[in-house]
Amino acid sequence: GRIYMRVNISEIPVGTSTTVEALLISMEKKMGKRGPFTVIKIGDGHNTYDVKYWDMVPDDIPINAGTIVSIKLDVGTFNNTPNYVTDSITTYVGDEVKLSDFIIMPPYDIDEMYNYIISALRDQASIASSKVYSSDGHNEPVSNIAISLITDNERAFKRSVAATSMHHDIYAGLLLHTYEMIKAAEGLITAFPDIDSELLLSAVAIHDIGKIYTYNTSDLGAGTLNNLEILDGHLAIGYAAVMKESRKHNCPPERVHLLEHMIASHHGKQEWGAIAKPSTPEAFLLFAIDYIDSRLYMYKRAQSEIAPGEHTGKLTYLDGTSVYRPTYQ
């Protein structure tokens, strides 16, 4: 039979057609000008790809998510960016590949990232415990709220995606995103020592805690939005989680309010989904770090999908930017 193909899909030349093995992550029905079609999300262990199957609805494809499939890919371009179309997908039969080959994992160990975040918060708690913020005895460090929210939800926090597409949309993507942001925040605290480091690191650690409630993450790292994300959004859910948890602690009410404000404003602008605009230096820094980390992920992903010396088309998710990959990378 056919030679088994487990390949890096981004390296398949444009203008060619080939059948590869991949992980079926999800299928979604879409409506186009000529009727319904299916967008099939597949993974090759390096990246995820959306493949269009024209004139087909998911009900006509009797394959479950989490199955290894053999899928024919016609590789074209749209706006200078690779575009994938199929007209054939079948369940893979064979034993050369296993499921774990295809699940995209973070570049760092999950427990190491998790422990780094918790120890950073514990360090801040011990520093803050000697400070007096309130004359009425409410002086517990707010970082304890962050520690509780994360440790009480350890399993979900360790596995959740950070998005369904665009950035950190992989198994433990939320953890990776948070870990990278903690590291960035620590660097900025060194550069700007008058920043309230406990407030900033606490907010960074739980800025997206709402996503453990508003996103469902499969064992394959496929994320889907549930009704909480649609009806409330993860900022409002995160704000409410902080408010609820704060009742179990003896933190200064003003500092709790500032932490809540940072969750509510971390998208920066109301047209980007923020509930409020950032009103403190720490709230602005949280927004800026989140913006940097999510955009960097998108830039790196775009580079991974093109050859050295090439550039992408204008990417709508980067405000129409074309991304270039240096010849030596």
Tab-separated table of C-alpha atoms in Angstrom:
chain	number	residue	atom	x	y	z
A	1	GLY	CA	0.000	0.000	0.000
A	2	ARG	CA	0.824	3.664	0.276
A	3	ILE	CA	3.929	4.676	2.178
A	4	TYR	CA	2.880	5.962	5.573
A	5	MET	CA	3.251	9.739	5.817
A	6	ARG	CA	3.681	11.505	9.112
A	7	VAL	CA	4.967	14.872	8.009
A	8	ASN	CA	5.282	18.458	9.087
A	9	ILE	CA	2.316	19.740	7.097
A	10	SER	CA	3.755	23.259	6.826
A	11	GLU	CA	6.620	21.834	4.748
A	12	ILE	CA	4.365	20.379	2.033
A	13	PRO	CA	5.032	22.413	-1.145
A	14	VAL	CA	2.296	24.724	-2.353
A	15	GLY	CA	0.609	23.442	-5.494
A	16	THR	CA	0.913	19.793	-4.541
A	17	SER	CA	-1.545	17.197	-3.352
A	18	THR	CA	-0.589	14.493	-0.874
A	19	THR	CA	-2.168	12.169	1.670
A	20	VAL	CA	-0.857	12.375	5.218
A	21	GLU	CA	-1.623	10.959	8.628
A	22	ALA	CA	-2.885	13.497	11.147
A	23	LEU	CA	-4.959	13.811	14.278
A	24	LEU	CA	-8.594	14.796	13.762
A	25	ILE	CA	-9.144	17.465	16.414
A	26	SER	CA	-12.559	18.844	15.514
A	27	MET	CA	-15.049	19.436	12.709
A	28	GLU	CA	-17.223	22.493	12.321
A	29	LYS	CA	-20.018	23.231	9.876
A	30	LYS	CA	-19.723	26.577	8.104
A	31	MET	CA	-21.883	28.343	5.553
A	32	GLY	CA	-20.332	29.624	2.330
A	33	LYS	CA	-21.655	31.327	-0.779
A	34	ARG	CA	-22.400	27.969	-2.366
A	35	GLY	CA	-23.832	26.287	0.698
A	36	PRO	CA	-22.560	24.430	3.748
A	37	PHE	CA	-19.034	23.093	4.074
A	38	THR	CA	-16.894	21.619	6.842
A	39	VAL	CA	-13.764	23.018	8.435
A	40	ILE	CA	-11.695	20.092	9.707
A	41	LYS	CA	-9.060	20.977	12.329
A	42	ILE	CA	-6.130	18.565	12.214
A	43	GLY	CA	-2.791	18.388	14.034
A	44	ASP	CA	0.543	17.034	12.877
A	45	GLY	CA	2.278	17.254	16.263
A	46	HIS	CA	3.871	20.603	15.372
A	47	ASN	CA	0.884	22.764	14.580
A	48	THR	CA	-2.843	22.716	13.895
A	49	TYR	CA	-4.370	23.366	10.488
A	50	ASP	CA	-7.843	24.180	9.247
A	51	VAL	CA	-8.775	22.140	6.187
A	52	LYS	CA	-11.851	22.946	4.102
A	53	TYR	CA	-14.032	20.119	2.799
A	54	TRP	CA	-16.437	21.750	0.328
A	55	ASP	CA	-20.085	20.645	-0.031
A	56	MET	CA	-19.747	18.393	3.001
A	57	VAL	CA	-21.262	18.618	6.492
A	58	PRO	CA	-19.741	17.007	9.594
A	59	ASP	CA	-22.657	14.541	9.861
A	60	ASP	CA	-21.508	13.035	6.550
A	61	ILE	CA	-18.029	12.308	7.948
A	62	PRO	CA	-18.458	9.393	10.404
A	63	ILE	CA	-15.145	9.845	12.223
A	64	ASN	CA	-14.813	10.934	15.837
A	65	ALA	CA	-12.506	13.643	17.132
A	66	GLY	CA	-9.388	12.097	18.612
A	67	THR	CA	-9.002	9.651	15.744
A	68	ILE	CA	-5.872	9.401	13.626
A	69	VAL	CA	-6.924	9.943	10.019
A	70	SER	CA	-5.436	9.639	6.565
A	71	ILE	CA	-6.390	12.872	4.839
A	72	LYS	CA	-5.692	14.062	1.333
A	73	LEU	CA	-4.428	17.660	1.318
A	74	ASP	CA	-4.486	19.972	-1.675
A	75	VAL	CA	-2.117	22.756	-0.672
A	76	GLY	CA	-2.772	26.156	-2.204
A	77	THR	CA	-2.412	29.737	-1.070
A	78	PHE	CA	-4.874	32.430	-0.132
A	79	ASN	CA	-3.501	35.932	0.546
A	80	ASN	CA	0.033	34.486	0.310
A	81	THR	CA	-0.744	32.128	3.192
A	82	PRO	CA	-1.046	28.326	2.893
A	83	ASN	CA	-4.601	27.124	2.318
A	84	TYR	CA	-5.678	23.496	2.722
A	85	VAL	CA	-8.557	21.705	0.987
A	86	THR	CA	-9.539	18.037	1.094
A	87	ASP	CA	-11.945	15.736	-0.693
A	88	SER	CA	-10.981	12.547	1.137
A	89	ILE	CA	-10.634	11.666	4.810
A	90	THR	CA	-10.618	8.149	6.245
A	91	THR	CA	-9.765	6.533	9.558
A	92	TYR	CA	-6.082	5.581	9.600
A	93	VAL	CA	-5.469	1.855	9.595
A	94	GLY	CA	-2.055	0.758	10.803
A	95	ASP	CA	0.237	0.802	13.792
A	96	GLU	CA	3.142	3.024	12.733
A	97	VAL	CA	1.747	6.023	14.623
A	98	LYS	CA	0.128	6.624	17.986
A	99	LEU	CA	-2.042	9.392	19.350
A	100	SER	CA	0.702	11.023	21.434
A	101	ASP	CA	2.699	11.672	18.234
A	102	PHE	CA	0.138	14.283	17.261
A	103	ILE	CA	-0.734	16.144	20.444
A	104	ILE	CA	1.046	19.496	20.499
A	105	MET	CA	2.610	20.059	23.896
A	106	PRO	CA	4.222	23.182	25.351
A	107	PRO	CA	8.011	23.518	24.965
A	108	TYR	CA	8.448	23.338	28.757
A	109	ASP	CA	7.497	20.703	31.320
A	110	ILE	CA	3.969	21.213	32.690
A	111	ASP	CA	4.851	20.659	36.362
A	112	GLU	CA	7.924	22.897	36.140
A	113	MET	CA	5.858	25.785	34.712
A	114	TYR	CA	3.137	25.294	37.307
A	115	ASN	CA	5.604	25.147	40.206
A	116	TYR	CA	7.423	28.245	38.920
A	117	ILE	CA	4.183	30.265	38.957
A	118	ILE	CA	3.206	29.086	42.451
A	119	SER	CA	6.681	29.748	43.918
A	120	ALA	CA	6.745	33.239	42.343
A	121	LEU	CA	3.421	33.965	44.080
A	122	ARG	CA	4.623	32.530	47.395
A	123	ASP	CA	7.721	34.748	47.217
A	124	GLN	CA	5.490	37.790	46.707
A	125	ALA	CA	3.235	36.705	49.582
A	126	SER	CA	6.170	36.497	51.979
A	127	ILE	CA	7.431	39.943	50.929
A	128	ALA	CA	3.955	41.485	51.194
A	129	SER	CA	3.176	39.871	54.553
A	130	SER	CA	5.406	42.409	56.316
A	131	LYS	CA	3.664	45.406	54.726
A	132	VAL	CA	0.821	47.355	56.280
A	133	TYR	CA	-1.829	48.377	53.757
A	134	SER	CA	-4.730	48.899	56.099
A	135	SER	CA	-5.081	50.178	59.656
A	136	ASP	CA	-8.013	47.874	60.432
A	137	GLY	CA	-6.079	44.608	60.337
A	138	HIS	CA	-6.921	43.530	56.767
A	139	ASN	CA	-3.352	42.863	55.697
A	140	GLU	CA	-3.273	39.374	54.186
A	141	PRO	CA	-1.328	39.378	50.876
A	142	VAL	CA	-3.591	39.358	47.799
A	143	SER	CA	-1.236	36.826	46.227
A	144	ASN	CA	-2.916	34.284	48.540
A	145	ILE	CA	-6.104	34.754	46.504
A	146	ALA	CA	-4.185	33.917	43.331
A	147	ILE	CA	-2.502	30.896	44.935
A	148	SER	CA	-5.863	29.531	46.123
A	149	LEU	CA	-7.597	30.023	42.763
A	150	ILE	CA	-4.813	28.173	40.952
A	151	THR	CA	-4.168	25.352	43.440
A	152	ASP	CA	-7.906	24.688	43.952
A	153	ASN	CA	-8.229	24.273	40.183
A	154	GLU	CA	-4.847	22.654	39.520
A	155	ARG	CA	-6.009	20.028	37.017
A	156	ALA	CA	-7.993	22.484	34.892
A	157	PHE	CA	-5.271	25.140	35.100
A	158	LYS	CA	-2.657	22.644	33.893
A	159	ARG	CA	-4.610	21.382	30.876
A	160	SER	CA	-6.717	24.284	29.601
A	161	VAL	CA	-6.151	25.945	26.257
A	162	ALA	CA	-5.784	29.733	26.281
A	163	ALA	CA	-7.826	30.114	23.074
A	164	THR	CA	-9.638	28.077	20.430
A	165	SER	CA	-7.427	29.528	17.714
A	166	MET	CA	-4.838	32.294	17.228
A	167	HIS	CA	-2.622	31.928	20.315
A	168	HIS	CA	-1.750	29.216	22.859
A	169	ASP	CA	-4.569	27.030	21.481
A	170	ILE	CA	-2.830	23.838	22.596
A	171	TYR	CA	-2.971	21.452	25.545
A	172	ALA	CA	-1.785	23.448	28.615
A	173	GLY	CA	-1.780	26.607	26.493
A	174	LEU	CA	-3.185	28.640	29.388
A	175	LEU	CA	-0.356	27.447	31.639
A	176	LEU	CA	2.280	28.246	28.999
A	177	HIS	CA	0.778	31.698	28.351
A	178	THR	CA	0.691	32.451	32.094
A	179	TYR	CA	4.242	31.167	32.653
A	180	GLU	CA	5.658	33.303	29.819
A	181	MET	CA	3.820	36.331	31.180
A	182	ILE	CA	5.144	35.754	34.730
A	183	LYS	CA	8.693	35.697	33.317
A	184	ALA	CA	8.032	38.890	31.337
A	185	ALA	CA	6.522	40.579	34.391
A	186	GLU	CA	9.570	39.687	36.502
A	187	GLY	CA	11.801	41.310	33.892
A	188	LEU	CA	9.684	44.466	33.850
A	189	ILE	CA	9.666	44.664	37.653
A	190	THR	CA	13.489	44.705	37.497
A	191	ALA	CA	13.339	47.538	34.956
A	192	PHE	CA	10.651	49.494	36.854
A	193	PRO	CA	11.264	48.798	40.560
A	194	ASP	CA	8.514	51.140	41.789
A	195	ILE	CA	5.841	48.851	40.309
A	196	ASP	CA	3.722	46.965	42.863
A	197	SER	CA	5.212	43.551	42.145
A	198	GLU	CA	2.766	41.570	44.285
A	199	LEU	CA	-0.250	43.077	42.581
A	200	LEU	CA	1.234	42.647	39.105
A	201	LEU	CA	2.346	39.026	39.534
A	202	SER	CA	-0.906	38.039	41.269
A	203	ALA	CA	-2.945	39.519	38.426
A	204	VAL	CA	-0.717	37.988	35.742
A	205	ALA	CA	-1.095	34.552	37.354
A	206	ILE	CA	-4.909	34.660	37.319
A	207	HIS	CA	-5.697	37.162	34.542
A	208	ASP	CA	-7.218	34.348	32.426
A	209	ILE	CA	-8.475	32.146	35.281
A	210	GLY	CA	-11.973	32.623	33.870
A	211	LYS	CA	-10.978	30.462	30.901
A	212	ILE	CA	-10.933	27.299	33.023
A	213	TYR	CA	-14.697	27.838	33.355
A	214	THR	CA	-15.495	29.272	29.907
A	215	TYR	CA	-13.419	26.947	27.702
A	216	ASN	CA	-13.693	23.174	27.482
A	217	THR	CA	-10.405	21.436	26.693
A	218	SER	CA	-10.229	17.879	25.396
A	219	ASP	CA	-7.412	15.433	26.150
A	220	LEU	CA	-6.139	16.262	22.656
A	221	GLY	CA	-5.781	19.949	23.393
A	222	ALA	CA	-8.843	20.973	21.388
A	223	GLY	CA	-10.595	23.939	22.948
A	224	THR	CA	-14.243	24.879	22.558
A	225	LEU	CA	-16.150	27.819	23.994
A	226	ASN	CA	-19.085	27.072	26.238
A	227	ASN	CA	-22.074	29.273	27.034
A	228	LEU	CA	-20.242	31.067	29.852
A	229	GLU	CA	-17.773	32.563	27.342
A	230	ILE	CA	-20.623	33.587	25.036
A	231	LEU	CA	-22.929	35.013	27.723
A	232	ASP	CA	-20.409	36.449	30.197
A	233	GLY	CA	-16.856	36.249	28.853
A	234	HIS	CA	-13.768	35.113	30.754
A	235	LEU	CA	-13.004	38.586	32.127
A	236	ALA	CA	-16.343	38.817	33.952
A	237	ILE	CA	-16.095	35.177	35.103
A	238	GLY	CA	-12.522	35.791	36.344
A	239	TYR	CA	-13.596	38.985	38.144
A	240	ALA	CA	-16.393	37.059	39.879
A	241	ALA	CA	-13.992	34.230	40.822
A	242	VAL	CA	-11.630	36.724	42.506
A	243	MET	CA	-14.516	38.408	44.315
A	244	LYS	CA	-15.840	35.071	45.594
A	245	GLU	CA	-12.401	33.789	46.668
A	246	SER	CA	-11.539	37.081	48.410
A	247	ARG	CA	-14.318	36.455	50.957
A	248	LYS	CA	-12.276	33.526	52.317
A	249	HIS	CA	-9.268	35.802	52.937
A	250	ASN	CA	-8.453	38.811	55.082
A	251	CYS	CA	-6.941	41.018	52.364
A	252	PRO	CA	-7.174	44.821	52.230
A	253	PRO	CA	-10.459	45.563	50.380
A	254	GLU	CA	-8.793	48.226	48.223
A	255	ARG	CA	-6.102	45.800	47.030
A	256	VAL	CA	-8.727	43.156	46.249
A	257	HIS	CA	-10.579	45.793	44.234
A	258	LEU	CA	-7.387	46.707	42.352
A	259	LEU	CA	-6.804	43.015	41.560
A	260	GLU	CA	-10.394	42.698	40.299
A	261	HIS	CA	-9.916	45.854	38.213
A	262	MET	CA	-6.828	44.335	36.577
A	263	ILE	CA	-8.790	41.229	35.542
A	264	ALA	CA	-11.602	43.419	34.200
A	265	SER	CA	-9.289	45.698	32.188
A	266	HIS	CA	-6.628	43.303	30.884
A	267	HIS	CA	-7.853	43.460	27.274
A	268	GLY	CA	-6.932	47.144	27.320
A	269	LYS	CA	-9.740	48.597	25.243
A	270	GLN	CA	-13.460	48.078	25.479
A	271	GLU	CA	-13.678	47.282	21.764
A	272	TRP	CA	-11.234	44.425	22.445
A	273	GLY	CA	-13.477	43.006	25.174
A	274	ALA	CA	-12.205	44.877	28.238
A	275	ILE	CA	-14.866	45.650	30.864
A	276	ALA	CA	-12.936	48.755	31.943
A	277	LYS	CA	-9.837	50.593	30.744
A	278	PRO	CA	-6.604	50.086	32.734
A	279	SER	CA	-6.586	52.737	35.483
A	280	THR	CA	-3.319	51.941	37.280
A	281	PRO	CA	0.268	51.396	36.083
A	282	GLU	CA	0.001	47.721	37.099
A	283	ALA	CA	-3.246	47.272	35.138
A	284	PHE	CA	-1.649	48.844	32.069
A	285	LEU	CA	1.412	46.583	32.422
A	286	LEU	CA	-0.796	43.476	32.679
A	287	PHE	CA	-2.549	44.456	29.432
A	288	ALA	CA	0.771	45.194	27.723
A	289	ILE	CA	2.384	41.899	28.775
A	290	ASP	CA	-0.692	39.931	27.683
A	291	TYR	CA	-0.673	41.748	24.341
A	292	ILE	CA	3.043	41.071	23.820
A	293	ASP	CA	2.835	37.375	24.682
A	294	SER	CA	-0.226	36.633	22.544
A	295	ARG	CA	1.128	38.545	19.529
A	296	LEU	CA	4.582	36.957	19.807
A	297	TYR	CA	2.951	33.528	19.685
A	298	MET	CA	1.117	34.556	16.492
A	299	TYR	CA	4.301	35.914	14.896
A	300	LYS	CA	6.201	32.715	15.712
A	301	ARG	CA	3.369	30.537	14.411
A	302	ALA	CA	3.207	32.532	11.174
A	303	GLN	CA	6.977	32.113	10.741
A	304	SER	CA	6.679	28.356	11.314
A	305	GLU	CA	4.276	28.097	8.377
A	306	ILE	CA	6.613	29.632	5.788
A	307	ALA	CA	10.057	28.829	4.419
A	308	PRO	CA	13.174	30.848	5.379
A	309	GLY	CA	13.420	34.043	3.313
A	310	GLU	CA	9.653	34.035	2.653
A	311	HIS	CA	6.871	36.233	3.977
A	312	THR	CA	3.201	35.569	4.648
A	313	GLY	CA	0.308	37.427	3.101
A	314	LYS	CA	-1.413	40.146	5.080
A	315	LEU	CA	-2.650	38.403	8.212
A	316	THR	CA	-5.996	39.638	9.469
A	317	TYR	CA	-5.229	38.443	13.022
A	318	LEU	CA	-2.147	40.704	13.052
A	319	ASP	CA	-3.977	43.769	11.714
A	320	GLY	CA	-2.935	43.122	8.119
A	321	THR	CA	0.767	42.585	8.851
A	322	SER	CA	2.930	40.395	6.594
A	323	VAL	CA	5.325	38.297	8.681
A	324	TYR	CA	8.864	37.633	7.402
A	325	ARG	CA	11.106	34.688	8.300
A	326	PRO	CA	14.870	35.352	8.068
A	327	THR	CA	16.894	33.199	5.660
A	328	TYR	CA	19.082	31.797	8.466
A	329	GLN	CA	16.215	30.472	10.626
